Short mmCIF file of N, CA and C in Angstrom, two decimals:
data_model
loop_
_atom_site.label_atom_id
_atom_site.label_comp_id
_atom_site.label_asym_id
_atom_site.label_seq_id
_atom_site.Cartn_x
_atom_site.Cartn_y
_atom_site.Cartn_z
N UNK A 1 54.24 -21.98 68.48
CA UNK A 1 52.87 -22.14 68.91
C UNK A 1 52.06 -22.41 67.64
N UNK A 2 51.17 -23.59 67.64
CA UNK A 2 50.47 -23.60 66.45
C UNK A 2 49.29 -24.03 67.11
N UNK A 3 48.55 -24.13 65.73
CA UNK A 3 46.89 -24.46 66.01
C UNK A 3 46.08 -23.37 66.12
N UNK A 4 44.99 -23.42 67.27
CA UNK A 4 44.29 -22.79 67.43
C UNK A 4 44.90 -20.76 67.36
N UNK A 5 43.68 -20.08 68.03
CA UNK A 5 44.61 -18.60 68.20
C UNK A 5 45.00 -18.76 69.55
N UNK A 6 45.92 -17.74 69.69
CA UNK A 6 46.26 -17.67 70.74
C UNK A 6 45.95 -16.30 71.35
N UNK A 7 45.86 -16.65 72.55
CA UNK A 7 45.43 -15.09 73.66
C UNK A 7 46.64 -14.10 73.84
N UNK A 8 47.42 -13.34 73.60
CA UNK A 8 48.12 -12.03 73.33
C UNK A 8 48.25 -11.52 74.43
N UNK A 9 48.41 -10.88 75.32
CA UNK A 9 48.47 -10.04 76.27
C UNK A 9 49.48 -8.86 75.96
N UNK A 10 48.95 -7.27 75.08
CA UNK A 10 50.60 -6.72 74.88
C UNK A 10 50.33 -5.64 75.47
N UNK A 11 51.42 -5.47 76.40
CA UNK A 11 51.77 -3.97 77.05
C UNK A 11 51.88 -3.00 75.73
N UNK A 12 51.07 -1.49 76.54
CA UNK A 12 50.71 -0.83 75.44
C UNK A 12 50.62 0.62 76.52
N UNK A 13 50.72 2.07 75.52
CA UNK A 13 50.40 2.82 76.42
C UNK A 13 49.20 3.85 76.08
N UNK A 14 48.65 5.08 76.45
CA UNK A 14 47.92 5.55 75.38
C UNK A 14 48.17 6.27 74.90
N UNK A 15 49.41 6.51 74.24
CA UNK A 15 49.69 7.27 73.16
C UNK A 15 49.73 5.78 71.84
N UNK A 16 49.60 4.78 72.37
CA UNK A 16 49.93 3.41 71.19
C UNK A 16 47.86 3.01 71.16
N UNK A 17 47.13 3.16 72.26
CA UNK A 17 45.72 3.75 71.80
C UNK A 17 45.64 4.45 70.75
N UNK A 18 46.55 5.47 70.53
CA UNK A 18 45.91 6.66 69.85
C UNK A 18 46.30 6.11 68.37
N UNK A 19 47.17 5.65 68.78
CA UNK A 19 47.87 4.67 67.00
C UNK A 19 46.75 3.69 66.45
N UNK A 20 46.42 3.03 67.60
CA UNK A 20 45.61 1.93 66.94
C UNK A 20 44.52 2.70 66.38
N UNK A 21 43.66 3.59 67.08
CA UNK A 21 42.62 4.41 66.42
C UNK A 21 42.83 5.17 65.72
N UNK A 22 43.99 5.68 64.78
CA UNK A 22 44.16 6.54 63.71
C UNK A 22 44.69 5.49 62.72
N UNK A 23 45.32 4.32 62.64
CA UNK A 23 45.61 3.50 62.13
C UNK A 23 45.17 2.26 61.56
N UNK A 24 44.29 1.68 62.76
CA UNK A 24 43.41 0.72 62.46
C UNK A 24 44.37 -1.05 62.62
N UNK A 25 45.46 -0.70 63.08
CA UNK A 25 46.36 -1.63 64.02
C UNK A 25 47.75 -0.95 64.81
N UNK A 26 47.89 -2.26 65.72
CA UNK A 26 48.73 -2.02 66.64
C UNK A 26 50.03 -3.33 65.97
N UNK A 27 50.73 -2.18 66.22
CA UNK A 27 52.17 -2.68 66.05
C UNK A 27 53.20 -2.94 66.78
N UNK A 28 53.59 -4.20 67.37
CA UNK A 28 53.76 -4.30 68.67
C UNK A 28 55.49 -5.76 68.21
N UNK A 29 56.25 -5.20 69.19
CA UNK A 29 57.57 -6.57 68.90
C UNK A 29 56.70 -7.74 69.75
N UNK A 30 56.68 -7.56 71.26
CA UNK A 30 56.40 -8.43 72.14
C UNK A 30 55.09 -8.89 72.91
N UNK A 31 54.84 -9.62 73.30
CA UNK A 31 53.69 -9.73 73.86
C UNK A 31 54.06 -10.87 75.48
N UNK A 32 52.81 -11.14 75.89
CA UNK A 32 52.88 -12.06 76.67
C UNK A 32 51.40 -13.13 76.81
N UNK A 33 51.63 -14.33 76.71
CA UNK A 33 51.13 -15.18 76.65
C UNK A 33 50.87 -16.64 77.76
N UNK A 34 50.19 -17.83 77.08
CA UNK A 34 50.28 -19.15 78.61
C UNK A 34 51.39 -19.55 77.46
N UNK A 35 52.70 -20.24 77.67
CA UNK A 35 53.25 -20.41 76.70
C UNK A 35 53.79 -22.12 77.47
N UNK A 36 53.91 -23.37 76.94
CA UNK A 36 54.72 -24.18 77.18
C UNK A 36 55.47 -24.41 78.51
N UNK A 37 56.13 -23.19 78.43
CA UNK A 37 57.29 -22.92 79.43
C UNK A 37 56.95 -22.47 81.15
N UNK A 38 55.70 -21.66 80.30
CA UNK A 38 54.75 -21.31 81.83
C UNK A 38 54.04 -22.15 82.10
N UNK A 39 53.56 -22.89 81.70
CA UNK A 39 52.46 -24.23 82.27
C UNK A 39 53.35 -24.97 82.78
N UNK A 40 54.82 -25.35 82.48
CA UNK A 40 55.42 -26.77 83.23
C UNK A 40 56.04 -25.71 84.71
N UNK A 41 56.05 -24.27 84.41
CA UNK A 41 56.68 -23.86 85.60
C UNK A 41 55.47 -24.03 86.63
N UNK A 42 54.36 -23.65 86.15
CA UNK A 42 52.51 -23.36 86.84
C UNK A 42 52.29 -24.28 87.23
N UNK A 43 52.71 -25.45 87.38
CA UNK A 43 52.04 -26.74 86.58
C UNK A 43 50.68 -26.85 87.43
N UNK A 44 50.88 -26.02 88.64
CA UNK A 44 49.50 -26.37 89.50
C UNK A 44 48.41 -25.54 88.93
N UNK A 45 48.79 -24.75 88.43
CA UNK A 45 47.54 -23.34 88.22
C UNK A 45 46.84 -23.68 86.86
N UNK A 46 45.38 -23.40 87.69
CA UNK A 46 44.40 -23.80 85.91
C UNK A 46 45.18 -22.57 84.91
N UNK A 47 43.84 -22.89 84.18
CA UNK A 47 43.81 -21.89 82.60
C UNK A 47 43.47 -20.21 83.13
N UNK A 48 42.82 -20.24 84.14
CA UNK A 48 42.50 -18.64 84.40
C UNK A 48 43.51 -18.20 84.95
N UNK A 49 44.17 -19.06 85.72
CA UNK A 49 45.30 -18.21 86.76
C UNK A 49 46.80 -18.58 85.56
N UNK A 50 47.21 -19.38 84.78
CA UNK A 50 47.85 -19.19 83.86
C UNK A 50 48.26 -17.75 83.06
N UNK A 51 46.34 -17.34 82.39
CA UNK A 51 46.36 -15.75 81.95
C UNK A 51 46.65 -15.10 82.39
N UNK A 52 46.24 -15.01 84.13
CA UNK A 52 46.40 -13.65 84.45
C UNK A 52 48.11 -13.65 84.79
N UNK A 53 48.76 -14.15 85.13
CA UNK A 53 50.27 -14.63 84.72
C UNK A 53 50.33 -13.48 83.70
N UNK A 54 50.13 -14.08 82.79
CA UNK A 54 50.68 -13.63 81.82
C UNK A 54 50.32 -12.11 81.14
N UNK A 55 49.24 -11.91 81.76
CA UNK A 55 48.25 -10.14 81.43
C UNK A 55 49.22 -9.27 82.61
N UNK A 56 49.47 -10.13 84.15
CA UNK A 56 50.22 -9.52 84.90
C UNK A 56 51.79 -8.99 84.63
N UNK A 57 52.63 -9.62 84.23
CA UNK A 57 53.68 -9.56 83.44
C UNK A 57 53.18 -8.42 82.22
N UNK A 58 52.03 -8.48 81.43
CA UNK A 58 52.15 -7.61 80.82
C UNK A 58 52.01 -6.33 81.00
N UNK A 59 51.31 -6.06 81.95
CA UNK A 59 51.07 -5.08 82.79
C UNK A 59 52.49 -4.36 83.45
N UNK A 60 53.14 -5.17 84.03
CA UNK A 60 54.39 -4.59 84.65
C UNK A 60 55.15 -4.21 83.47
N UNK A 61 55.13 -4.55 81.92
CA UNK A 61 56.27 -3.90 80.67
C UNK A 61 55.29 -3.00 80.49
N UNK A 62 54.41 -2.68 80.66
CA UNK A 62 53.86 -1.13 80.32
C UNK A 62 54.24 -0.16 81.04
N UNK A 63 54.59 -0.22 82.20
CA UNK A 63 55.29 0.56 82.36
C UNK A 63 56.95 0.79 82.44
N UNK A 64 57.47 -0.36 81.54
CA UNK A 64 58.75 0.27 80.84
C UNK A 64 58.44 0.90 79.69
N UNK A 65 57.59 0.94 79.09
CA UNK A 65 56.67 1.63 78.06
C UNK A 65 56.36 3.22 78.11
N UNK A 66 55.91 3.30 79.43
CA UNK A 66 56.02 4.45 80.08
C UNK A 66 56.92 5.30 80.36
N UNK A 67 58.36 4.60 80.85
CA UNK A 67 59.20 5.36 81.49
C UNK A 67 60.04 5.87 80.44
N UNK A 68 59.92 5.40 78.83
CA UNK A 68 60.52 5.76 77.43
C UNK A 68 59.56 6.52 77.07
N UNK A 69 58.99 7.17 77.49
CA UNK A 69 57.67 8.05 77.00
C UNK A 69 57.22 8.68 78.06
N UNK A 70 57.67 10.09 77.97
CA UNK A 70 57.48 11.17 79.32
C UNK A 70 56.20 12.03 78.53
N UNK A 71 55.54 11.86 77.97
CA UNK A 71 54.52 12.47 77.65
C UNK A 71 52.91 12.28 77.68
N UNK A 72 52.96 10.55 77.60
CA UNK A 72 51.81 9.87 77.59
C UNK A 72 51.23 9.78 78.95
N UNK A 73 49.79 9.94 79.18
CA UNK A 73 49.08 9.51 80.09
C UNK A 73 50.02 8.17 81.06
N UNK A 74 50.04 8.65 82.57
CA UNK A 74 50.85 7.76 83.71
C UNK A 74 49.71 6.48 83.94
N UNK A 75 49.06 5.76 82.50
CA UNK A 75 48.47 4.72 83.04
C UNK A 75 48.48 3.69 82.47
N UNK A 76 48.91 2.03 83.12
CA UNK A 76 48.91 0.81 82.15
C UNK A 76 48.16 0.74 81.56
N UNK A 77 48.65 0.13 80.14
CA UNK A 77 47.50 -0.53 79.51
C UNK A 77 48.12 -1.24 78.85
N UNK A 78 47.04 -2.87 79.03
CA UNK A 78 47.05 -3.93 78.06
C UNK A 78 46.20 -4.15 76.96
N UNK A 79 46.67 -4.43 76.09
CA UNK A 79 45.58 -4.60 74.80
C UNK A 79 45.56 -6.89 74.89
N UNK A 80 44.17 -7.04 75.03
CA UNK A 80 44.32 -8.74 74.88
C UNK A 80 44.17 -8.70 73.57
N UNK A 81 44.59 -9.82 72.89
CA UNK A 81 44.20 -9.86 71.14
C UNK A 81 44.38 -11.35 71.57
N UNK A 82 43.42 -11.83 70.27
CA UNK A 82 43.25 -13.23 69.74
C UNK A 82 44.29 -13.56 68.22
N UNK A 83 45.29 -13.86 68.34
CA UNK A 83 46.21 -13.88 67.26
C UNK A 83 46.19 -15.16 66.66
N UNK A 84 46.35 -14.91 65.01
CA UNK A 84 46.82 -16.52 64.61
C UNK A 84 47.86 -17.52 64.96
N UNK A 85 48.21 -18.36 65.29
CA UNK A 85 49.04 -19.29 66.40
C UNK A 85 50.57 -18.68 65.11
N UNK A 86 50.32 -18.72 63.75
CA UNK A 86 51.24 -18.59 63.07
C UNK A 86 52.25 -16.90 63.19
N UNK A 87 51.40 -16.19 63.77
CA UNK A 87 51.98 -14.86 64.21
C UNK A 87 53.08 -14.54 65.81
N UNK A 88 52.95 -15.98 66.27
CA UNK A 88 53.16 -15.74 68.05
C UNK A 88 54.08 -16.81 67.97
N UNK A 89 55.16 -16.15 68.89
CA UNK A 89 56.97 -17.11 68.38
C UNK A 89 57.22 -16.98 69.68
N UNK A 90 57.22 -18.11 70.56
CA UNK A 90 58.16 -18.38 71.55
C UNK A 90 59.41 -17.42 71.46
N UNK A 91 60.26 -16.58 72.28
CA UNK A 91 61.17 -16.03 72.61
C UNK A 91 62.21 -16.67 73.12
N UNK A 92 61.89 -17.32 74.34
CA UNK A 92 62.58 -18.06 75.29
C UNK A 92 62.29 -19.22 75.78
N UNK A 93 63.04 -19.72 76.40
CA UNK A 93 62.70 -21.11 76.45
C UNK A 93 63.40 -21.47 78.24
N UNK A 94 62.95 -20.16 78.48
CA UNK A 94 63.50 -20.56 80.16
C UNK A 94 61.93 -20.76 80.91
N UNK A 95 62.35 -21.46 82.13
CA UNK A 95 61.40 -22.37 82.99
C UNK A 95 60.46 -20.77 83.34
N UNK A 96 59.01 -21.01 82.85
CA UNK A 96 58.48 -19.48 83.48
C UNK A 96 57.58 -18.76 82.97
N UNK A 97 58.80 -18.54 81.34
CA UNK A 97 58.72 -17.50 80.41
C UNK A 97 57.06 -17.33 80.12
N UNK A 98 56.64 -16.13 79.73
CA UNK A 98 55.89 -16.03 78.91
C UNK A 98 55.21 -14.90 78.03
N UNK A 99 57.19 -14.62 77.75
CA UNK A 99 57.39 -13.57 76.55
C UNK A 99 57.08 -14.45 75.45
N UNK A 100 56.56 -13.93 74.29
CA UNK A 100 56.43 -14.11 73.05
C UNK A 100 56.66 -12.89 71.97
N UNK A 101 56.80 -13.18 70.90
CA UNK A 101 57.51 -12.54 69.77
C UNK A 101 55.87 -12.16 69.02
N UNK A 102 55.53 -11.29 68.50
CA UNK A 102 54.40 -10.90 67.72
C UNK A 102 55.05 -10.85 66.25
N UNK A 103 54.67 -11.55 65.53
CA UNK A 103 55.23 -10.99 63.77
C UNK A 103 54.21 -10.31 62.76
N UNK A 104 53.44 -10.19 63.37
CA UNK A 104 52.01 -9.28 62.25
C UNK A 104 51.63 -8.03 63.03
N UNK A 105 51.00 -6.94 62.37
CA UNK A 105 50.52 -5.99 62.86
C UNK A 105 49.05 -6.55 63.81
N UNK A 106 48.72 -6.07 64.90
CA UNK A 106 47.79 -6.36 65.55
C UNK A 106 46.16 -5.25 64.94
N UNK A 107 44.77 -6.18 64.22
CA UNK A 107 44.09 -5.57 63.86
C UNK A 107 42.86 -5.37 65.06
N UNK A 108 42.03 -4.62 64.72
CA UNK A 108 41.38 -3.97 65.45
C UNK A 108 40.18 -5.15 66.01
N UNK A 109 40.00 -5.97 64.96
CA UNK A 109 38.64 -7.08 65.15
C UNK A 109 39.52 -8.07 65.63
N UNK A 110 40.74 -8.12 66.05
CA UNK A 110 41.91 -9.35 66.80
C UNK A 110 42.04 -9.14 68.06
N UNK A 111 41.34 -7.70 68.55
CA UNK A 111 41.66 -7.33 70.02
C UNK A 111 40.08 -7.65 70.79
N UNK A 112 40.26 -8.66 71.86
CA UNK A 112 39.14 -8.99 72.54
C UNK A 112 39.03 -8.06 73.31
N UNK A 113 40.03 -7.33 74.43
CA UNK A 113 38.90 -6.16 75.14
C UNK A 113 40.67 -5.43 75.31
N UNK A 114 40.49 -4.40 75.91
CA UNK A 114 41.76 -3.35 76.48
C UNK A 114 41.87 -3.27 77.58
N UNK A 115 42.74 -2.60 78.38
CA UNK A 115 42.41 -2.89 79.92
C UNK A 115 43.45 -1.83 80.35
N UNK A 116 42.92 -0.16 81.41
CA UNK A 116 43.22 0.37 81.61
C UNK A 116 43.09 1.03 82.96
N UNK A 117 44.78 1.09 83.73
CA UNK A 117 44.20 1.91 84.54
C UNK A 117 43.24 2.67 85.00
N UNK A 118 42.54 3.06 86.04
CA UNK A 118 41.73 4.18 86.12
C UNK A 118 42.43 5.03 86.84
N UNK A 119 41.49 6.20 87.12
CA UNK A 119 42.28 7.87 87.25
C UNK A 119 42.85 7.30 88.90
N UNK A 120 42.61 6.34 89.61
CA UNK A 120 42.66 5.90 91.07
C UNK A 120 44.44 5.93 91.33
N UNK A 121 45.01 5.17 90.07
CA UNK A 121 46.38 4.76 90.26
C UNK A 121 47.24 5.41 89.27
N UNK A 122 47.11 6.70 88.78
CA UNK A 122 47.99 7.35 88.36
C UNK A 122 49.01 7.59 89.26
N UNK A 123 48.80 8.10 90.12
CA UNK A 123 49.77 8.72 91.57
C UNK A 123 50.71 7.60 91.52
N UNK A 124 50.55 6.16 92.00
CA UNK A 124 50.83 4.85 92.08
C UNK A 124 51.54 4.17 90.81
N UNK A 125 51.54 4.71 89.68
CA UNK A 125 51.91 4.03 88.15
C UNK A 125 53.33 5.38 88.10
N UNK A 126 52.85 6.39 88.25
CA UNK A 126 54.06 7.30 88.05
C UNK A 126 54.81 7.24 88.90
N UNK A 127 55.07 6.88 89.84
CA UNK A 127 55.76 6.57 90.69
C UNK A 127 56.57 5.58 90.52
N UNK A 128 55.90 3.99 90.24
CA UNK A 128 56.69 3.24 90.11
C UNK A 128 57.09 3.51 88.58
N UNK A 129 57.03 3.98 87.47
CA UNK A 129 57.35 4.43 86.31
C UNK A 129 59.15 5.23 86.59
N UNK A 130 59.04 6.36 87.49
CA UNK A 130 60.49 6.98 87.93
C UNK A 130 60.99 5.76 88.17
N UNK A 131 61.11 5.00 89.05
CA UNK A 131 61.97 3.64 89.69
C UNK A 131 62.20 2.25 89.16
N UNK A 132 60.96 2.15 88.05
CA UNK A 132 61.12 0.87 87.39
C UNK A 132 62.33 0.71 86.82
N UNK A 133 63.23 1.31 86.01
CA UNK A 133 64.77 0.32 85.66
C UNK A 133 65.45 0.45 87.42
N UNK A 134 65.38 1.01 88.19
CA UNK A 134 66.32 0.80 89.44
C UNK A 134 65.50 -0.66 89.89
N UNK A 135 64.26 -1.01 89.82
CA UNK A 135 63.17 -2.69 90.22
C UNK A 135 64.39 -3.48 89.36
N UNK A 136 64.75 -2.91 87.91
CA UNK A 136 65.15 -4.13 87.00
C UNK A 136 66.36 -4.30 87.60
N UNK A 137 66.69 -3.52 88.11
CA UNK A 137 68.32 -3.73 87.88
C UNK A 137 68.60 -4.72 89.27
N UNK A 138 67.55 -4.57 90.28
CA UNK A 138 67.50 -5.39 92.11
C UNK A 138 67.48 -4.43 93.05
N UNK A 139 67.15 -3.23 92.49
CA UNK A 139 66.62 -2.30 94.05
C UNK A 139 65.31 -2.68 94.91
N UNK A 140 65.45 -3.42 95.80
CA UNK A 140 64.44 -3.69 96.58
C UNK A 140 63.40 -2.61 96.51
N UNK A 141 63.89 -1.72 97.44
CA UNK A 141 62.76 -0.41 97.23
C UNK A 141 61.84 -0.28 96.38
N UNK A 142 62.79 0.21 94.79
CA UNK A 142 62.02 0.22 93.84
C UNK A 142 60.89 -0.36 93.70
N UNK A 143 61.22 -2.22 93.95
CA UNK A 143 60.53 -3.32 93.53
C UNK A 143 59.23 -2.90 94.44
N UNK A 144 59.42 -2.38 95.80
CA UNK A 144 58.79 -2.69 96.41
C UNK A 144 57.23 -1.43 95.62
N UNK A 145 57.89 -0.39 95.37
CA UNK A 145 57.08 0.70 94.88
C UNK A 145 56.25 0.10 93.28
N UNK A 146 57.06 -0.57 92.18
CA UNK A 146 56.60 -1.31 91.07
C UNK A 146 55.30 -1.80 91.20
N UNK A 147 55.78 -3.01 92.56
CA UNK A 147 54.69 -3.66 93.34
C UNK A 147 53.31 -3.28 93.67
N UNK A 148 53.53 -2.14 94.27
CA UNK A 148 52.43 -1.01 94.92
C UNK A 148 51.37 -0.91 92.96
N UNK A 149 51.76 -1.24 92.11
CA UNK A 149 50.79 -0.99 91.16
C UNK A 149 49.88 -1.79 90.57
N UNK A 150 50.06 -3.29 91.71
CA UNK A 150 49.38 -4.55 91.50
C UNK A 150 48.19 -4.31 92.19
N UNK A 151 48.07 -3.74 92.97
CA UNK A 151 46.75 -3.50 93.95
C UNK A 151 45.71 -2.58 93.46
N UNK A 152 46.28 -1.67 92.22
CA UNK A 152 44.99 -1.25 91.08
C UNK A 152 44.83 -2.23 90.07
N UNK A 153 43.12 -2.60 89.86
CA UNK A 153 42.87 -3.55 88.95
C UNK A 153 42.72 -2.48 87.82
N UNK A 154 42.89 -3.16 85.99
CA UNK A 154 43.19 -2.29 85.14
C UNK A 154 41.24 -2.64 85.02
N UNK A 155 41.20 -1.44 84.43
CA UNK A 155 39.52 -1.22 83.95
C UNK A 155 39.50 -1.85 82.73
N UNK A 156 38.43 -2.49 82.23
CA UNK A 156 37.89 -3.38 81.52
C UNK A 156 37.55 -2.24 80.14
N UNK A 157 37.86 -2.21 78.94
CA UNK A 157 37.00 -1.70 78.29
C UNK A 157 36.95 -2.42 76.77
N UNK A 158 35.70 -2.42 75.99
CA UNK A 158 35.44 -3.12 74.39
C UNK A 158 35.96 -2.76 73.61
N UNK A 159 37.23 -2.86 72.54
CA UNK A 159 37.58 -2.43 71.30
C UNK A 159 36.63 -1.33 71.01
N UNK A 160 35.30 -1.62 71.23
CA UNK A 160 34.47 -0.47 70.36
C UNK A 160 34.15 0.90 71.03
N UNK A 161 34.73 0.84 72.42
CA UNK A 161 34.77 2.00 73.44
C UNK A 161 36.08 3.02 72.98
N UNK A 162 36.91 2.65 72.64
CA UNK A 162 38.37 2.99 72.06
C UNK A 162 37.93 4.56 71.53
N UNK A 163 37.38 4.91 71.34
CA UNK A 163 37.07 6.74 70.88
C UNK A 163 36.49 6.81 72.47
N UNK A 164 36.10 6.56 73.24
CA UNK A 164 35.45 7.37 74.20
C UNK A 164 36.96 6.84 75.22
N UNK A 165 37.54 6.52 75.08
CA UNK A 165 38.09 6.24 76.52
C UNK A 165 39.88 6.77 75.65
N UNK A 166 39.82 7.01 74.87
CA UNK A 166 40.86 8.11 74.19
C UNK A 166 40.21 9.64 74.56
N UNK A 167 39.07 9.64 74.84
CA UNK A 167 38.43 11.30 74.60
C UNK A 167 38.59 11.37 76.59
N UNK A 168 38.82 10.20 77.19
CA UNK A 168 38.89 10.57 78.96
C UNK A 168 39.67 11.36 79.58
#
């Protein structure tokens, strides 16, 4: 990916909140992005429905994020960042994709907004959190429960909210 920045989408949880605010970046392998691969699969879908593609997908690896972390708050979260095109590496190259590779630490003035569950779909996130590797592996069921966590929208919040919505 070169040129301009590119839009980031990285599954994140809030114990990786709490990193970025004691740290002052997020350190992240993967992300998800509109990548090449997803526009010729999309080919019908503008630029908005492209993103959310790709924020959606990121949304669903947060909670494999989750299910490696029995301690953290039971709620997605995506961090969007604006990255240099030179930091964001195609992964794959299957019809779809829109995993990408992150190679820099993610800084605090690179993240356009966060986006977090609210207290509505905890019940709904922990749930599909127990079952998500049985979704990966082709348990219908599961999938069907994973699913059930698309129907909470994640709450909107500013990089600069990040101390108050760590203190929730």
């Amino acid at each position: 990916m070169t040129g301009q920045p590119v839009r980031v989408y990285v599954p994140a949880t809030i114990a990786l909140l709490a990193d970025l605010r004691r740290l002052g970046t997020l350190t992240v392998a993967e992300g998800h992005a509109v990548t090449p691969t997803l526009r010729e699969w999309y080919a019908e879908g503008d630029e908005e429905e492209l993103e959310y593609v790709a924020f959606t997908r990121a949304a669903q690896d947060a909670l494999q994020l989750l299910s490696s972390d029995p301690t953290t708050p039971r709620r997605r979260v995506v961090v969007s960042a604006d990255l240099p095109a030179q930091a964001v590496h195609r992964t794959a190259t299957e019809l779809g994709t829109s995993t990408v590779r992150v190679d820099a630490p993610i800084s605090r003035a690179a993240i356009a907004a966060i986006h977090v569950d609210g207290a509505e779909a905890v019940e709904d996130v922990a749930a599909a959190v127990a079952v998500v590797d049985q979704a990966l592996a082709g348990d219908p069921d599961a999938q069907f429960t994973v699913d059930g966590t698309e129907d909470h929208e994640l709450e909107w919040y500013d990089v600069s909210e990040l101390d108050t919505l760590l203190a929730q």
